[in-house]
Coordinates of C-alpha atoms and ligand atoms in Angstrom, one line a residue:
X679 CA -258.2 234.5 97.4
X680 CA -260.7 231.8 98.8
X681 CA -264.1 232.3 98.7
X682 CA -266.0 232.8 101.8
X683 CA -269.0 230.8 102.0
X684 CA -271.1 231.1 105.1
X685 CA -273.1 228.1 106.5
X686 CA -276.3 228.2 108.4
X687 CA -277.0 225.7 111.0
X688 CA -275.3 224.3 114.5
X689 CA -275.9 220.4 114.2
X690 CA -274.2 217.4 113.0
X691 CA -275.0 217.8 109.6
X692 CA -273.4 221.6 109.4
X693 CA -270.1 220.1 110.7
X694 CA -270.4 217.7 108.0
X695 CA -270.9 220.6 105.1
X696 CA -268.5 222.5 106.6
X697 CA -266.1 220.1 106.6
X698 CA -266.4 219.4 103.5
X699 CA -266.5 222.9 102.2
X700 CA -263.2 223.8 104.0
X701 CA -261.3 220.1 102.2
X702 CA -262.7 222.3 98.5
X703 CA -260.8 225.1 99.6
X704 CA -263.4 227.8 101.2
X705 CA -263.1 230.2 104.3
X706 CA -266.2 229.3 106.3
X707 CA -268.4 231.8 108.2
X708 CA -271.4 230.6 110.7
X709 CA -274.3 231.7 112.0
X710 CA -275.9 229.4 114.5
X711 CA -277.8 229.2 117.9
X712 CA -275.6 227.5 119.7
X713 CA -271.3 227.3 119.8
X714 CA -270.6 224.0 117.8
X715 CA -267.4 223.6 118.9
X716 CA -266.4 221.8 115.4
X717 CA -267.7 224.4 113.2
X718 CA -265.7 226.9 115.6
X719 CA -262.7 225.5 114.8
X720 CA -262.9 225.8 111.0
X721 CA -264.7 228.9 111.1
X722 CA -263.1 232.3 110.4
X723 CA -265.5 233.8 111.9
X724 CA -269.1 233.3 114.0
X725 CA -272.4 234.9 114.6
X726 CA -274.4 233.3 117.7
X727 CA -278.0 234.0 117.1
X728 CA -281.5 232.3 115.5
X729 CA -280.9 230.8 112.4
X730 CA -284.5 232.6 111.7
X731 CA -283.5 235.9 111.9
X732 CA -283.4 236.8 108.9
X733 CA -282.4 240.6 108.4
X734 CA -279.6 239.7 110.9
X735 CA -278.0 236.7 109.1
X736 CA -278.3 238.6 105.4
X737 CA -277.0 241.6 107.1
X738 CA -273.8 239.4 108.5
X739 CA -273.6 237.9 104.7
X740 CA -273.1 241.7 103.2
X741 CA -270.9 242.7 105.8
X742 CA -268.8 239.8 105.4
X743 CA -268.8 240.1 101.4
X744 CA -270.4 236.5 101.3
X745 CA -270.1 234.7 98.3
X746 CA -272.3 232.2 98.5
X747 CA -274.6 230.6 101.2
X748 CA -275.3 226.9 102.3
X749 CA -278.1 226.6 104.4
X750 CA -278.3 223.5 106.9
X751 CA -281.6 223.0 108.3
X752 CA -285.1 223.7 107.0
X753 CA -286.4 226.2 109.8
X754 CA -284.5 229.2 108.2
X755 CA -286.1 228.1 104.8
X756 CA -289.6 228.3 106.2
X757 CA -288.8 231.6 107.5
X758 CA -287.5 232.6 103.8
X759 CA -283.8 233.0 104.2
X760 CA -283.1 231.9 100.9
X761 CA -285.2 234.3 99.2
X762 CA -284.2 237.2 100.8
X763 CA -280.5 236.3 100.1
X764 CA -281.3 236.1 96.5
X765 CA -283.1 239.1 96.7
X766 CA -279.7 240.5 97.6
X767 CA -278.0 239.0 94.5
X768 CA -275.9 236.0 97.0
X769 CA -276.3 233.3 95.8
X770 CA -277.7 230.1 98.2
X771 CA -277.9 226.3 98.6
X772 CA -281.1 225.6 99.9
X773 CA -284.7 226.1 98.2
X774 CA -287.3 229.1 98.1
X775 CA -290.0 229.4 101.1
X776 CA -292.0 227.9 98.0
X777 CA -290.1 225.0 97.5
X778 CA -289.1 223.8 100.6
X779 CA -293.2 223.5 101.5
X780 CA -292.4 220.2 100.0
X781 CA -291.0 219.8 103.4
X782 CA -292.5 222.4 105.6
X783 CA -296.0 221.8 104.6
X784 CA -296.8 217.7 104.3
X785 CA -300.0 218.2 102.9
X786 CA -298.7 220.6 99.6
X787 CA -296.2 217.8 99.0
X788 CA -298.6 214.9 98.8
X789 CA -301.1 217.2 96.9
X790 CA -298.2 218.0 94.2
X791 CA -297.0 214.2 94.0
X792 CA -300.8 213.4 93.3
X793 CA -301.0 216.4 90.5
X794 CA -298.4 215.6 88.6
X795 CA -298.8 211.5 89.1
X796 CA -295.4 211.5 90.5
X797 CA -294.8 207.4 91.2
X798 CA -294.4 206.3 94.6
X799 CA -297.1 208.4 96.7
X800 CA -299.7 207.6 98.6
X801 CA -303.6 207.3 99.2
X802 CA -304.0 210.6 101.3
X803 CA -306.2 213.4 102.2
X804 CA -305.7 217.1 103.8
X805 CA -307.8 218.4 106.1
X806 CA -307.7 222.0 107.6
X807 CA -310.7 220.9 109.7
X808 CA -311.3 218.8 112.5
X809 CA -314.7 217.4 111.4
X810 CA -313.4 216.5 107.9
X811 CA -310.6 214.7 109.3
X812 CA -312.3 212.8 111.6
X813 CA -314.4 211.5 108.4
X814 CA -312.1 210.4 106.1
X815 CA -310.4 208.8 109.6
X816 CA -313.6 206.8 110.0
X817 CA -314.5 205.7 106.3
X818 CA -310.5 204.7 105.8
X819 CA -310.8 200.8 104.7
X820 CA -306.6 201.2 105.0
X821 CA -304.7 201.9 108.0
X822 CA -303.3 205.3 108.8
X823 CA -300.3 207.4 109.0
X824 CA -300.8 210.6 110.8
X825 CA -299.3 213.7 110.0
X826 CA -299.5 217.2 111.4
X827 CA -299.0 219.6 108.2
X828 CA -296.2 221.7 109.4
X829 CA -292.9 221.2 111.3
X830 CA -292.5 219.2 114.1
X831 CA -288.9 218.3 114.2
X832 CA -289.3 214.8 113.0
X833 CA -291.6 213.5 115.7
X834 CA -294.9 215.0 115.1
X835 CA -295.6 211.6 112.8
X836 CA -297.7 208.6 114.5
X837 CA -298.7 205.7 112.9
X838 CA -301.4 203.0 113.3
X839 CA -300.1 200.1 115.2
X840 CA -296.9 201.4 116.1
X841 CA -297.6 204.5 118.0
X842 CA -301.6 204.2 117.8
X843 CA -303.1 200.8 119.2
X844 CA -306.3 201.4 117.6
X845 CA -308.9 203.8 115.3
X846 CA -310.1 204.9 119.0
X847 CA -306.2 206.2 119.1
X848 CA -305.9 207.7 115.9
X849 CA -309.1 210.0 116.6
X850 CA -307.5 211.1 119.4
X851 CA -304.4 212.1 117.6
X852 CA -306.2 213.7 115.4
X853 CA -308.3 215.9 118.1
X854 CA -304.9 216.7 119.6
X855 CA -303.4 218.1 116.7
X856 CA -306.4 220.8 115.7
X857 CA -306.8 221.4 119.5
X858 CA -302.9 222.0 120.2
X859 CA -302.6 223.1 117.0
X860 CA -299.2 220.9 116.9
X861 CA -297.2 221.6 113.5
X862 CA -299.3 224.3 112.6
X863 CA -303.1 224.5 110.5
X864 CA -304.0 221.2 109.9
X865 CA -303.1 217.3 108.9
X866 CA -302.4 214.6 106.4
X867 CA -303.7 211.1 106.9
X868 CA -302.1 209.1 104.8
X869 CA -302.3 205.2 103.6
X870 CA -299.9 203.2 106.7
X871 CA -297.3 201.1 104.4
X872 CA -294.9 198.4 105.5
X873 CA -291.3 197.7 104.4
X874 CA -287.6 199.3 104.8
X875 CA -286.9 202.8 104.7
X876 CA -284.0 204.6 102.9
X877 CA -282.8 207.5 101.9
X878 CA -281.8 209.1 98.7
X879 CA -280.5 212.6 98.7
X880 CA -279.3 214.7 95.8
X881 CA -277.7 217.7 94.6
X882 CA -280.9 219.4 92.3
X883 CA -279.8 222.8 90.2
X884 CA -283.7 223.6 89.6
X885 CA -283.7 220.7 87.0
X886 CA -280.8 218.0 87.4
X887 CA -281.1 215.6 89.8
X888 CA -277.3 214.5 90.6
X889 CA -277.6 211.4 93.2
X890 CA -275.3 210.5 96.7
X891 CA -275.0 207.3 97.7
X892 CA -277.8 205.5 99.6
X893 CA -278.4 205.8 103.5
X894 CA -279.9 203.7 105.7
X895 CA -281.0 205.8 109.2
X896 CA -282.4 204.3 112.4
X897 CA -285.1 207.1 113.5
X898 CA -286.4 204.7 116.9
X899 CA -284.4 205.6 120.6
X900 CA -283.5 202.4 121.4
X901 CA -281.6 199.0 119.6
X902 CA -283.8 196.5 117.7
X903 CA -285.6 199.8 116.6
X904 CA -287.9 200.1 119.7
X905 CA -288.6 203.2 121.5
X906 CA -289.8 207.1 120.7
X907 CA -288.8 208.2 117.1
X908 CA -286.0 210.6 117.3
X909 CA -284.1 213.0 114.6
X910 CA -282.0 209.9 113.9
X911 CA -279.7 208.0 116.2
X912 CA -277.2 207.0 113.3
X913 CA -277.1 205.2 109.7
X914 CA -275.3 203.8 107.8
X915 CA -274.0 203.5 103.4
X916 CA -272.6 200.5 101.6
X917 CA -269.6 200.6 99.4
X918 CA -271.5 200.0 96.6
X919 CA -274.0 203.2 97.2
X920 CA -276.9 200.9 97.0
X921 CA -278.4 199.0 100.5
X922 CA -278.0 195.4 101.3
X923 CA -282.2 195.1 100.9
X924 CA -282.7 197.9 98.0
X925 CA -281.9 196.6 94.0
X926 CA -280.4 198.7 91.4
X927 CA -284.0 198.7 90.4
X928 CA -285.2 200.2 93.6
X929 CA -282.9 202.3 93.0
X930 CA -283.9 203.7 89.6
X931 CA -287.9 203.8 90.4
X932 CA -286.7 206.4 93.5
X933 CA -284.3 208.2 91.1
X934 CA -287.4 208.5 88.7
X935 CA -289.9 210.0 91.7
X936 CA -287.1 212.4 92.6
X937 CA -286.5 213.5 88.8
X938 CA -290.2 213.8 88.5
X939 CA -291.1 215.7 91.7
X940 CA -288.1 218.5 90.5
X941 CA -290.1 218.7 87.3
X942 CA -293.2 219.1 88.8
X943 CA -291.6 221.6 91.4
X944 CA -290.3 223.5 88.1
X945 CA -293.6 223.4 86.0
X946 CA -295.3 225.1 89.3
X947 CA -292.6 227.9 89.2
X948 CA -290.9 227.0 92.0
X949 CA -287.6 225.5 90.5
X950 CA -285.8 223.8 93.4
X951 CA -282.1 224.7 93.7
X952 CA -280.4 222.9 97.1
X953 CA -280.5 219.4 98.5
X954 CA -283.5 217.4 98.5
X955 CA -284.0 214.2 100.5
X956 CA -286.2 211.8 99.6
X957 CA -286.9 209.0 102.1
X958 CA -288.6 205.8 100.9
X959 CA -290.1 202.8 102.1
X960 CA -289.3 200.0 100.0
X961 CA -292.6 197.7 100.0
X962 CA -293.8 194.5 98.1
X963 CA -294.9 196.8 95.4
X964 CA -291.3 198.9 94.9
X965 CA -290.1 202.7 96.4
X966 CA -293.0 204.3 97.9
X967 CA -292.4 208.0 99.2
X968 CA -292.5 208.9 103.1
X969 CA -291.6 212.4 102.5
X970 CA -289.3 214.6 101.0
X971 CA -287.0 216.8 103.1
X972 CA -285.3 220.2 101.5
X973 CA -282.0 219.8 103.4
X974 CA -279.3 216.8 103.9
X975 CA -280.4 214.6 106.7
X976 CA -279.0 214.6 109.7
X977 CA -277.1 211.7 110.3
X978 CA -277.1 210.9 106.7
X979 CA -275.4 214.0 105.6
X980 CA -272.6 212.8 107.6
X981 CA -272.3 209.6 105.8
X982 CA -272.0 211.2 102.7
X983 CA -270.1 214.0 102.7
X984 CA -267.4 212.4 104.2
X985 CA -267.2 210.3 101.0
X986 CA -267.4 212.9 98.7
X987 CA -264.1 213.1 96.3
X988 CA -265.2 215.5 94.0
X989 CA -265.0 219.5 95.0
X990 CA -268.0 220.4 97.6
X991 CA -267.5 224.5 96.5
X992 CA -268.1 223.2 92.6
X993 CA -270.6 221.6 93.3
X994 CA -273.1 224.3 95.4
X995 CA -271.7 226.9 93.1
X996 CA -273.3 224.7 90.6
X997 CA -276.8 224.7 92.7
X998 CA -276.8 228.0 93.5
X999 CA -276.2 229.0 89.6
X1000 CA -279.2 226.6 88.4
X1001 CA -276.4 224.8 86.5
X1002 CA -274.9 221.3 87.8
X1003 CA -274.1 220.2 84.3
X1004 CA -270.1 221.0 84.0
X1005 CA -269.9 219.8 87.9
X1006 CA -268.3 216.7 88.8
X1007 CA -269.7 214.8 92.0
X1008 CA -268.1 211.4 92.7
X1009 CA -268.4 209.6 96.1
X1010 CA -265.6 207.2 97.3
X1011 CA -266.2 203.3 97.3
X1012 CA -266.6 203.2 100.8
X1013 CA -268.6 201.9 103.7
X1014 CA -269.9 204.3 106.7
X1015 CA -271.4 203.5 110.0
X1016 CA -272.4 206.6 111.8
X1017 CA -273.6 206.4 115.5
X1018 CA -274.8 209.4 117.5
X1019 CA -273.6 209.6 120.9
X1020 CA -276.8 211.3 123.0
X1021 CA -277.8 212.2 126.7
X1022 CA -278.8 209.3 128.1
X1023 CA -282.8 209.5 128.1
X1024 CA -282.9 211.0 124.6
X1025 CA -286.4 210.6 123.3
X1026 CA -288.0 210.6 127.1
X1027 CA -286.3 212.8 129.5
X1028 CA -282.6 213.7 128.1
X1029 CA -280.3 214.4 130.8
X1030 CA -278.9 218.0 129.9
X1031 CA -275.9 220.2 130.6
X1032 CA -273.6 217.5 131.5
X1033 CA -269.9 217.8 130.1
X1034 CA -268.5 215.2 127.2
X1035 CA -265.0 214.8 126.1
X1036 CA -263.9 213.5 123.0
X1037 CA -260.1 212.2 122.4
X1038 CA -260.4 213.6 118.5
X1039 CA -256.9 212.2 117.6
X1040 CA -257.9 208.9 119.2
X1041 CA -260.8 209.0 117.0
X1042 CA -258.6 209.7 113.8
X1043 CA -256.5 207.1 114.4
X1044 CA -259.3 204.6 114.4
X1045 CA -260.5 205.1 111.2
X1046 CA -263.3 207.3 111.8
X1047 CA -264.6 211.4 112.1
X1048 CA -265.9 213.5 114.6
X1049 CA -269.0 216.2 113.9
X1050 CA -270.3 218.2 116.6
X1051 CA -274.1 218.4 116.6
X1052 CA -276.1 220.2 119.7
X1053 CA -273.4 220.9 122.3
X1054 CA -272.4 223.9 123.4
X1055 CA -269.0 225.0 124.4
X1056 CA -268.6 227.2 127.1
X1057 CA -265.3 227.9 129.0
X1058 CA -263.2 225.6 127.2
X1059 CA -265.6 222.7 128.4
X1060 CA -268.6 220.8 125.8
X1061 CA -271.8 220.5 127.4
X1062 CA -274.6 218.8 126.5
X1063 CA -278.1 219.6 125.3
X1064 CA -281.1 217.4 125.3
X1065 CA -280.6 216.7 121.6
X1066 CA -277.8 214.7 119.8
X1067 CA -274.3 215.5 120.7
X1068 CA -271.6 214.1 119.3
X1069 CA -271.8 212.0 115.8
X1070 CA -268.8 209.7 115.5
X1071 CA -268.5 208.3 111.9
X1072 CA -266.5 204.5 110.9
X1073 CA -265.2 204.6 107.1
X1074 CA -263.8 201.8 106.2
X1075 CA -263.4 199.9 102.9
X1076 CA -267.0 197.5 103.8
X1077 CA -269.3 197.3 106.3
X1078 CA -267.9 195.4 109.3
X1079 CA -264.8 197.3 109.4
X1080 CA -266.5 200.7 109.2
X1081 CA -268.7 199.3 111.9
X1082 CA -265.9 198.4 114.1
X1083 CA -263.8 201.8 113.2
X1084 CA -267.1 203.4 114.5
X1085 CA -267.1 201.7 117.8
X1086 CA -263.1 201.8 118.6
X1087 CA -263.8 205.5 118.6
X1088 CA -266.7 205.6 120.3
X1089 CA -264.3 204.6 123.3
X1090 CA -262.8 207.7 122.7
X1091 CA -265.8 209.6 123.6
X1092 CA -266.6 210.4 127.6
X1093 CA -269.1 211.8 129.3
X1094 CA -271.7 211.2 132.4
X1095 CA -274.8 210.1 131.6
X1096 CA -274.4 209.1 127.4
X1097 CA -276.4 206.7 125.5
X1098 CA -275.2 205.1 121.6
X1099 CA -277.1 202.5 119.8
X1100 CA -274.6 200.3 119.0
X1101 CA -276.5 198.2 117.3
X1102 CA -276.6 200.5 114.2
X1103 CA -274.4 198.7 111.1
X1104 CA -274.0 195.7 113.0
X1105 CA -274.4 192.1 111.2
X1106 CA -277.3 191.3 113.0
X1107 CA -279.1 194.0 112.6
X1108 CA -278.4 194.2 108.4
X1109 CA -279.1 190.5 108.6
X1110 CA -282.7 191.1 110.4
X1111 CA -283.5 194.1 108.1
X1112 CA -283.0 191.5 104.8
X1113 CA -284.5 188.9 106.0
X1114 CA -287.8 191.3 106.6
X1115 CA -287.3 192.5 103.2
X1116 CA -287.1 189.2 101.4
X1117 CA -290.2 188.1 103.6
X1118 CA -292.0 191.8 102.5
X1119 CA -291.3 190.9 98.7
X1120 CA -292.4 187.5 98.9
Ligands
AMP1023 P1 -291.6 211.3 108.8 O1 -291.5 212.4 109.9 O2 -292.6 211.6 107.7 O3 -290.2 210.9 108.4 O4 -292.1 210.0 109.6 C1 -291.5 209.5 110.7 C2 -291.6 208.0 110.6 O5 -292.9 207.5 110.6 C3 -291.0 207.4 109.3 O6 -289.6 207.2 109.4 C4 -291.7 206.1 109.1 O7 -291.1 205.1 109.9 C5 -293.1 206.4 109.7 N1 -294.0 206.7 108.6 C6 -294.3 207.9 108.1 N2 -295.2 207.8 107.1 C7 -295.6 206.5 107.1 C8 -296.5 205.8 106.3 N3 -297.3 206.4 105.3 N4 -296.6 204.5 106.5 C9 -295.9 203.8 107.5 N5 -295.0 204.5 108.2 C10 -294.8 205.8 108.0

């Protein structure tokens, strides 16, 4: 009999894991927020509520004889789904409440980095007070990244000369985020660095760190990387699972700040079993870490998973057992260029509610796949939200034909008032990112 796994989550990314979890053989069950009308499909069956609520969704799990639980996104991890799963002897992907602080709570994660020496982190302090804050803002002979200490869906982040002109600016960030309390109890100010960022996720069983293939995403709104910072308006992987700016090198100074960061995670007694993503800046002086994540990203889990040959059931078994070392994870030589179709206005003022049709065979045929991320479908029509909508994903054997796989499907996708960065995996822009890179390295 298959083995029903139930996945928590609604976006892009969930359609990705579910995806691949149905090609290993499992019958899917899903709780999310909103009808994703991918994860529908595949599902044999759905529950529509908060991914937060807890007692519900381990409730749904026993009375659906669950075997085993992925969980997408981190705001069900912060509310301690995974531990009261476990609790309840079902086993999960995804980390303890404890753990996943090395998302959920920015200033724990520097603070660990810094115990343990873990290479790659930064000059940073945590303040639960406004006074103290202001400072260490003010005796700073660097300039500043500023971070509220909890959740903020990816955009709480503003940096000195980017988002804030000047130190006057900063300050008033600062003041904001105590008086608005925005992301929770405090912040992080953190040393500003320059470079190119990437990401490295991997599949960690409390002590092995098992790497995917390397993913570039482009977090700004608009092409050339201007506008608002978003959740990610599409990425892109190489056939080669490295970057066309990051060295096998880079490669294994990140490897060896993820492997130390697990250990450190396990010598604090809270092993981390689930997916951690580790996003780096790669600066004249190597891999420094921008923060870890306790999920897949979203895009970049749907560059991956896509790619994945080996068996996606083995392999969370394997996490969720605290034993990756008989599981075999291989990733095809292939290139992806992922590019998220949004409401136009993403970022600003996103135009919501407005229908969007996607020709899925059309897209097949043109070399490329379809997740779902925040739409809803109601009466046999897909509606937007004012997040991403639809992720269409090139694969191709490099990076120009995944890129133009990618865009013959895009025409496939209609709707009203939609926006796509189509400059994402494009020659010019890979071109523009090495060049900065060689320039950054000297
Ligand atoms: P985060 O939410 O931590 O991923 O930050 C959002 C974006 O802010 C990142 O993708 C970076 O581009 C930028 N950022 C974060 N921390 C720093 C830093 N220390 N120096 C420079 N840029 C940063």
């Amino acid at each position: 009999m298959a083995e029903k796994i139930l996945v928590v989550g609604g976006g892009g990314r969930e359609h990705a894991i579910v995806d691949a979890l149905v090609r290993g053989g499992a019958d899917i069950y899903a709780v999310m927020k909103n009808r994703n009308p991918g994860i529908a499909r595949l599902a044999k069956d759905l529950l529509l509520i908060k991914e937060t609520e807890v007692a519900k969704v381990v409730r749904y799990a026993q009375d659906r004889s669950i075997d085993l639980v992925v969980i997408g996104p981190e705001a069900p991890l912060e509310a301690g789904l995974s531990d009261a799963l476990r609790n309840e002897g079902i086993g999960v992907v995804g980390p303890s409440k404890k753990a996943a602080r090395m998302e959920t709570d920015k200033g724990f994660a520097r603070s660990l980095l810094a115990k343990h020496a873990v290479p790659g982190n930064l000059r940073f302090g945590v303040f639960a007070d406004h006074a103290s804050a202001v400072k260490f803002a003010k005796e700073a002979d660097f300039p500043l990244a500023v971070k509220p200490i909890g959740l903020t869906g990816g955009k709480g982040v503003k940096v000195e000369g980017e988002q804030l002109a000047d130190k006057k600016e900063t300050l008033a960030y600062v003041k904001d985020i105590f008086d608005h309390s925005i992301g929770g109890v405090g912040v992080v100010l953190e040393e500003k660095i320059v470079g190119e960022e990437f990401t490295l996720q991997a599949f960690v069983d409390g002590g092995r760190v098992i790497p995917m293939p390397l993913v570039q995403d482009h977090k700004r709104a608009f092409e050339g990387d201007l506008g608002p910072n978003t959740g990610g308006m599409g990425s892109y992987s190489l056939q080669d699972h490295l970057l066309p700016f990051v060295r096998k090198e880079d490669l294994a100074k990140a490897m060896e700040s993820m492997n130390r960061t697990v250990e450190a995670l396990r010598k604090e007694e809270c092993a981390y079993q689930g997916v951690l993503y580790g996003q780096f800046m790669l600066t004249a002086n190597g891999p420094r870490i921008i923060e870890f994540n306790a999920r897949f990203g979203d895009p970049e889990a749907m560059n991956v998973l896509p790619l994945l040959d080996s068996n996606f059931v083995e392999i969370c078994h394997g996490i969720a057992d605290g034993d990756l070392s008989s599981s075999k994870v291989s990733f095809a030589k292939l290139a992806t260029v992922c590019k998220y179709v949004v409401p136009a206005g993403y970022g600003l003022e996103p135009k919501a509610n407005l229908p969007i049709e996607v020709d899925e065979e059309a897209v097949a045929k043109a070399g490329a796949k379809v997740f779902y991320a925040a739409v809803n479908e109601e009466r046999g029509r897909i509606l937007t939200s004012s997040s991403r909508a639809v992720g269409i994903v090139g694969i191709a054997s490099d990076l120009e034909r995944a890129e133009a796989n990618c865009e013959r499907a895009l025409k496939h996708v209609r709707g009203e008032a939609i926006y796509v960065r189509h400059d994402i995996g494009r020659k010019e822009m890979i071109e523009r990112k090495v060049e900065r890179m060689r320039a950054i390295r000297g």
